[in-house]
Amino acid sequence: MSLKNDAREALLSSLRLLAQAIEAMAEGNRSKLISSGFDLANETESASSLSAPQEFSLQDGMKPGEIKFVIKAVENAKSYIFEYTEEPLTIESSWVSKGSSKREYTFDNLPSGKRIYGRVVAIGTRGQEGTTNVLTRMVQ
């Protein structure tokens, strides 16, 4: 049963990331979204507002090499994307992303003694996004 649940969560996470990528490429263009081949969840043009996540913190995990991302739950958010990158932080930095329906996520197997930069994106029911500021922390 645990393997089934793990596989389901991995699939849902991948689908959320795929949906975010498609929405980003469409840049709000409804015709592009429709032509993606996916059914749109809602045909209305209006969307409820979504604020950026608040009370964002990076905390040491239970073991070395872990960093826990924590935010306050965001009203109207359906899921969250937790992202980190290693230094140096540049415009070209490659971000590692993990999706979750929960308001916290722990990255593991990070290199001890390295500085990481993290952020969280809240995703609304209609694709709205709210992003935290970038925080930094040294991996223990």
GROMACS .gro file of C-alpha atoms in nm:
model
  140
    1MET     CA    1   0.000   0.000   0.000
    2SER     CA    2   0.287   0.236   0.083
    3LEU     CA    3   0.447   0.184  -0.260
    4LYS     CA    4   0.115   0.262  -0.426
    5ASN     CA    5   0.077   0.583  -0.223
    6ASP     CA    6   0.438   0.685  -0.297
    7ALA     CA    7   0.386   0.624  -0.670
    8ARG     CA    8   0.060   0.820  -0.664
    9GLU     CA    9   0.225   1.116  -0.487
   10ALA     CA   10   0.517   1.111  -0.733
   11LEU     CA   11   0.274   1.111  -1.027
   12LEU     CA   12   0.066   1.396  -0.882
   13SER     CA   13   0.379   1.599  -0.815
   14SER     CA   14   0.497   1.548  -1.173
   15LEU     CA   15   0.157   1.646  -1.311
   16ARG     CA   16   0.154   1.963  -1.101
   17LEU     CA   17   0.498   2.059  -1.230
   18LEU     CA   18   0.388   1.984  -1.588
   19ALA     CA   19   0.076   2.199  -1.543
   20GLN     CA   20   0.288   2.485  -1.409
   21ALA     CA   21   0.526   2.459  -1.704
   22ILE     CA   22   0.237   2.463  -1.954
   23GLU     CA   23   0.076   2.762  -1.781
   24ALA     CA   24   0.409   2.947  -1.781
   25MET     CA   25   0.463   2.882  -2.153
   26ALA     CA   26   0.107   2.996  -2.232
   27GLU     CA   27   0.175   3.330  -2.057
   28GLY     CA   28  -0.195   3.377  -1.984
   29ASN     CA   29  -0.296   3.315  -2.346
   30ARG     CA   30  -0.620   3.115  -2.325
   31SER     CA   31  -0.587   2.983  -2.682
   32LYS     CA   32  -0.247   2.834  -2.601
   33LEU     CA   33  -0.386   2.671  -2.286
   34ILE     CA   34  -0.675   2.518  -2.479
   35SER     CA   35  -0.439   2.388  -2.751
   36SER     CA   36  -0.223   2.210  -2.491
   37GLY     CA   37  -0.450   1.905  -2.509
   38PHE     CA   38  -0.546   1.923  -2.142
   39ASP     CA   39  -0.897   1.999  -2.024
   40LEU     CA   40  -0.923   2.335  -1.851
   41ALA     CA   41  -1.052   2.305  -1.497
   42ASN     CA   42  -1.272   2.612  -1.526
   43GLU     CA   43  -1.397   2.802  -1.828
   44THR     CA   44  -1.450   3.135  -1.652
   45GLU     CA   45  -1.209   3.425  -1.699
   46SER     CA   46  -1.207   3.546  -1.340
   47ALA     CA   47  -0.981   3.400  -1.075
   48SER     CA   48  -0.977   3.446  -0.702
   49SER     CA   49  -0.673   3.630  -0.575
   50LEU     CA   50  -0.373   3.449  -0.436
   51SER     CA   51  -0.124   3.618  -0.210
   52ALA     CA   52   0.243   3.531  -0.178
   53PRO     CA   53   0.321   3.280   0.098
   54GLN     CA   54   0.400   3.441   0.434
   55GLU     CA   55   0.618   3.344   0.729
   56PHE     CA   56   0.863   3.158   0.503
   57SER     CA   57   1.158   2.999   0.682
   58LEU     CA   58   1.440   2.758   0.608
   59GLN     CA   59   1.520   2.529   0.900
   60ASP     CA   60   1.772   2.256   0.971
   61GLY     CA   61   1.630   1.909   0.917
   62MET     CA   62   1.650   1.617   1.156
   63LYS     CA   63   1.969   1.484   0.991
   64PRO     CA   64   2.276   1.645   0.833
   65GLY     CA   65   2.214   1.739   0.470
   66GLU     CA   66   1.847   1.826   0.526
   67ILE     CA   67   1.677   2.165   0.497
   68LYS     CA   68   1.310   2.207   0.585
   69PHE     CA   69   1.105   2.470   0.400
   70VAL     CA   70   0.807   2.601   0.601
   71ILE     CA   71   0.541   2.859   0.511
   72LYS     CA   72   0.207   2.966   0.652
   73ALA     CA   73  -0.079   2.808   0.454
   74VAL     CA   74  -0.203   3.033   0.172
   75GLU     CA   75  -0.578   3.087   0.129
   76ASN     CA   76  -0.701   2.960  -0.213
   77ALA     CA   77  -0.375   2.770  -0.276
   78LYS     CA   78  -0.415   2.420  -0.418
   79SER     CA   79  -0.047   2.324  -0.407
   80TYR     CA   80   0.303   2.452  -0.344
   81ILE     CA   81   0.630   2.422  -0.529
   82PHE     CA   82   0.941   2.420  -0.311
   83GLU     CA   83   1.260   2.519  -0.492
   84TYR     CA   84   1.628   2.548  -0.408
   85THR     CA   85   1.952   2.621  -0.588
   86GLU     CA   86   2.313   2.620  -0.474
   87GLU     CA   87   2.538   2.923  -0.479
   88PRO     CA   88   2.627   3.132  -0.659
   89LEU     CA   89   2.276   3.268  -0.710
   90THR     CA   90   2.247   3.410  -1.062
   91ILE     CA   91   1.976   3.466  -1.321
   92GLU     CA   92   2.092   3.143  -1.489
   93SER     CA   93   2.075   2.938  -1.166
   94SER     CA   94   1.912   2.598  -1.206
   95TRP     CA   95   1.639   2.539  -0.948
   96VAL     CA   96   1.549   2.197  -0.806
   97SER     CA   97   1.169   2.183  -0.764
   98LYS     CA   98   0.936   1.958  -0.567
   99GLY     CA   99   0.558   1.991  -0.563
  100SER     CA  100   0.339   1.924  -0.262
  101SER     CA  101  -0.010   1.992  -0.134
  102LYS     CA  102   0.138   2.048   0.214
  103ARG     CA  103   0.283   2.375   0.346
  104GLU     CA  104   0.623   2.230   0.432
  105TYR     CA  105   0.880   2.014   0.258
  106THR     CA  106   1.220   1.874   0.356
  107PHE     CA  107   1.495   1.840   0.097
  108ASP     CA  108   1.753   1.575   0.185
  109ASN     CA  109   2.092   1.460   0.056
  110LEU     CA  110   2.211   1.821   0.026
  111PRO     CA  111   2.588   1.878   0.047
  112SER     CA  112   2.688   1.972   0.404
  113GLY     CA  113   2.870   2.303   0.433
  114LYS     CA  114   2.715   2.440   0.113
  115ARG     CA  115   2.493   2.749   0.102
  116ILE     CA  116   2.154   2.700  -0.065
  117TYR     CA  117   1.892   2.952  -0.171
  118GLY     CA  118   1.524   2.864  -0.141
  119ARG     CA  119   1.182   2.993  -0.241
  120VAL     CA  120   0.824   2.868  -0.245
  121VAL     CA  121   0.555   2.919  -0.509
  122ALA     CA  122   0.189   2.885  -0.410
  123ILE     CA  123  -0.037   2.766  -0.693
  124GLY     CA  124  -0.405   2.856  -0.696
  125THR     CA  125  -0.699   2.655  -0.822
  126ARG     CA  126  -0.693   2.844  -1.151
  127GLY     CA  127  -0.319   2.861  -1.199
  128GLN     CA  128  -0.254   3.183  -1.009
  129GLU     CA  129   0.089   3.205  -0.849
  130GLY     CA  130   0.235   3.376  -0.546
  131THR     CA  131   0.608   3.352  -0.475
  132THR     CA  132   0.811   3.414  -0.160
  133ASN     CA  133   1.131   3.612  -0.146
  134VAL     CA  134   1.448   3.404  -0.176
  135LEU     CA  135   1.605   3.300   0.156
  136THR     CA  136   1.946   3.146   0.212
  137ARG     CA  137   2.084   2.895   0.462
  138MET     CA  138   2.400   2.693   0.515
  139VAL     CA  139   2.339   2.316   0.500
  140GLN     CA  140   2.443   2.140   0.822
   0.00000   0.00000   0.00000
